[in-house]
Short mmCIF file of C-alpha atoms in Angstrom, two decimals:
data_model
loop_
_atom_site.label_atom_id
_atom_site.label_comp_id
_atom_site.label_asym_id
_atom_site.label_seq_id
_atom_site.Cartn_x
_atom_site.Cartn_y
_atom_site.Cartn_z
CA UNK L 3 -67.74 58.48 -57.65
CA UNK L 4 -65.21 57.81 -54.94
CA UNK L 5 -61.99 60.38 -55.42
CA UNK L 6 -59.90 57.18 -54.36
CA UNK L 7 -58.40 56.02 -57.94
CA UNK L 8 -58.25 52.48 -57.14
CA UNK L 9 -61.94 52.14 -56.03
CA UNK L 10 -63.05 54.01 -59.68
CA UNK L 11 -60.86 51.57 -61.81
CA UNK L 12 -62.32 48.75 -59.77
CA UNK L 13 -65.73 50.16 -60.05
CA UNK L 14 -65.38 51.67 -63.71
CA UNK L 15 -64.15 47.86 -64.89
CA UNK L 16 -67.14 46.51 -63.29
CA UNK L 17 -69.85 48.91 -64.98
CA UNK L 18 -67.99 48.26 -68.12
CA UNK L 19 -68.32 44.83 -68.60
CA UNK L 20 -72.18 45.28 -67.02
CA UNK L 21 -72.82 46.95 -70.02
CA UNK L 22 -73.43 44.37 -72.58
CA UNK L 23 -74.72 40.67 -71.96
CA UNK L 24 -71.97 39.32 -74.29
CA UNK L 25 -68.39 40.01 -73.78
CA UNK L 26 -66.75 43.10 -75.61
CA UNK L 27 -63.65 42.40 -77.64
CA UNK L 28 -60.53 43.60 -75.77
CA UNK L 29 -59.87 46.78 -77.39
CA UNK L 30 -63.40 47.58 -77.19
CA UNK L 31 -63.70 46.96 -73.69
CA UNK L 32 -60.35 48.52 -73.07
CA UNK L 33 -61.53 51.83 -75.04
CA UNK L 34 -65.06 51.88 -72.25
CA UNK L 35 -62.99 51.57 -69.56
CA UNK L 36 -60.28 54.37 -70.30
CA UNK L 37 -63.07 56.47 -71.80
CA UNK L 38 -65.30 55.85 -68.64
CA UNK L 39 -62.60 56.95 -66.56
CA UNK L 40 -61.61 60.15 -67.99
CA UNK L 41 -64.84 61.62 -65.92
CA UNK L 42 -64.31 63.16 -63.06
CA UNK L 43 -66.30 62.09 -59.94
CA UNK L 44 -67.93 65.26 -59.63
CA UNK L 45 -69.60 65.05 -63.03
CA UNK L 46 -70.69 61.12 -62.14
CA UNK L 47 -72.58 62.40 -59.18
CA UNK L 48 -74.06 65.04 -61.01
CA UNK L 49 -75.57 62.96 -63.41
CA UNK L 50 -76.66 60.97 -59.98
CA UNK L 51 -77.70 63.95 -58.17
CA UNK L 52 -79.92 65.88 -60.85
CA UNK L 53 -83.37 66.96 -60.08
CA UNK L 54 -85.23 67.24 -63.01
CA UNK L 55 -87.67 64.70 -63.83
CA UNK L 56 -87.73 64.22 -68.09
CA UNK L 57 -90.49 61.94 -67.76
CA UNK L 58 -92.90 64.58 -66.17
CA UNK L 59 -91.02 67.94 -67.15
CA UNK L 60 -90.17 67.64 -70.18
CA UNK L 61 -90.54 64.60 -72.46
CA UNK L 62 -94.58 65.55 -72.38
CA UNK L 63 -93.69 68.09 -74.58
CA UNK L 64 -91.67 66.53 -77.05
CA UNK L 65 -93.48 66.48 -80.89
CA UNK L 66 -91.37 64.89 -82.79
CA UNK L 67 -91.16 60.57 -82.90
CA UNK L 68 -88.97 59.35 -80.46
CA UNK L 69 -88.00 55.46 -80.11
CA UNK L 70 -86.29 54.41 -76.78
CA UNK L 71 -84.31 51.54 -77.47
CA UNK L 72 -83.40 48.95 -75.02
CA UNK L 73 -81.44 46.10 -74.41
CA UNK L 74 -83.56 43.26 -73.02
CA UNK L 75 -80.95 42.52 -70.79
CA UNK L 76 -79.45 45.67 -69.42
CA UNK L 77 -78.43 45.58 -66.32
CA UNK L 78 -77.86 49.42 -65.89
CA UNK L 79 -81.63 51.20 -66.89
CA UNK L 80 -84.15 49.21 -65.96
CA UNK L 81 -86.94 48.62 -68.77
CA UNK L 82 -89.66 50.38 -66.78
CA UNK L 83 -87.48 53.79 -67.42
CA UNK L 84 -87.44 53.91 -70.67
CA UNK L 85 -90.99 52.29 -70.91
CA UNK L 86 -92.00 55.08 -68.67
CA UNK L 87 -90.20 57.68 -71.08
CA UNK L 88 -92.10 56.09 -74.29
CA UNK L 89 -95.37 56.48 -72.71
CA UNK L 90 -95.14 60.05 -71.73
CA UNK L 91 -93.72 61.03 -74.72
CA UNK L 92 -96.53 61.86 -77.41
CA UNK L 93 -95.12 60.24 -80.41
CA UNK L 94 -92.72 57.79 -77.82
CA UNK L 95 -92.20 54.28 -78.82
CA UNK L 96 -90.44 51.45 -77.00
CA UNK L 97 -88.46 49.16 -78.36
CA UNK L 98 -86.82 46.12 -76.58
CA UNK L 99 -84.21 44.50 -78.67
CA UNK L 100 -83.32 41.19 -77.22
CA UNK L 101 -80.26 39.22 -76.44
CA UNK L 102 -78.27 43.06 -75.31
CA UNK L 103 -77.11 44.70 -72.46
CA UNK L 104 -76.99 48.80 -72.03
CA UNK L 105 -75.23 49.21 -75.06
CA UNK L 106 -77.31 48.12 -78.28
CA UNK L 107 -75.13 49.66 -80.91
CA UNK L 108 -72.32 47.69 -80.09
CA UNK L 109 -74.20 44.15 -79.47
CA UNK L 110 -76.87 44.74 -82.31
CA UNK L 111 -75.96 47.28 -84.80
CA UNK L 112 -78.37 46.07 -87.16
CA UNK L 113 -81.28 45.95 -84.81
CA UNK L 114 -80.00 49.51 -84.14
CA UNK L 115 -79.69 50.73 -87.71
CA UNK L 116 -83.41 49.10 -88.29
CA UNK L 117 -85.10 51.22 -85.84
CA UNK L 118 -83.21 54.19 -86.59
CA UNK L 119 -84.47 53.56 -90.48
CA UNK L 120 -88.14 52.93 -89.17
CA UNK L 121 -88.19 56.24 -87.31
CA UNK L 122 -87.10 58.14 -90.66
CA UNK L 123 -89.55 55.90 -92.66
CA UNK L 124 -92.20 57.10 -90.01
CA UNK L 125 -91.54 60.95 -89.93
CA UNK L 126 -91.46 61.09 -93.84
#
């Protein structure tokens, strides 16, 4: 969030390669990176700063199924957040997919593609 451009590469390289537990391919990792820095620092602190609290303003009101995937090993959200969000959604699921990071569609598309399927399968 700093407005000194050296300090958000530095940082921006860093939360990039948090993301996933196994390394991106170059041109993937190069396309986070550029596309992480293209935000200004006043939006990152915004999504820092805001005040609303999903889990007990508005996910409680949410009807329709909702899965909240995560990566077993993410580094970024904790587990308990998105546990958390399953459990005070009504129709909330968890679902921890192993051997990932914070980004589950690019480390397991398949796991991804699954769960996506089951939710359809589940609503129909």
């Amino acid at each position: 969030m700093s407005p000194d451009l050296a300090k958000r590469v530095k940082a921006t390289i860093g939360i990039t390669l948090a993301n996933t537990a196994q390394p991106l391919p170059s041109e993937l990792l190069t396309f986070g990176i550029a596309t992480s820095m293209v935000v200004p620092p006043h939006a990152r602190l915004g999504l820092m700063s805001r005040s609303i609290n999903h889990i007990e303003d508005t996910l409680p009101s949410v009807k329709i199924p909702v899965y909240f995937l995560h990566g077993k090993a993410d580094q970024i959200v904790r587990a308990s957040s998105s546990k958390d969000a399953a459990n005070a959604t009504p129709n909330g699921k968890y679902v921890e997919i192993p051997g990932v990071g914070h980004s589950p569609s690019f480390e397991a598309p398949a796991a991804v593609e699954n769960a996506i399927r089951s939710v359809i399968a589940r609503s129909m």
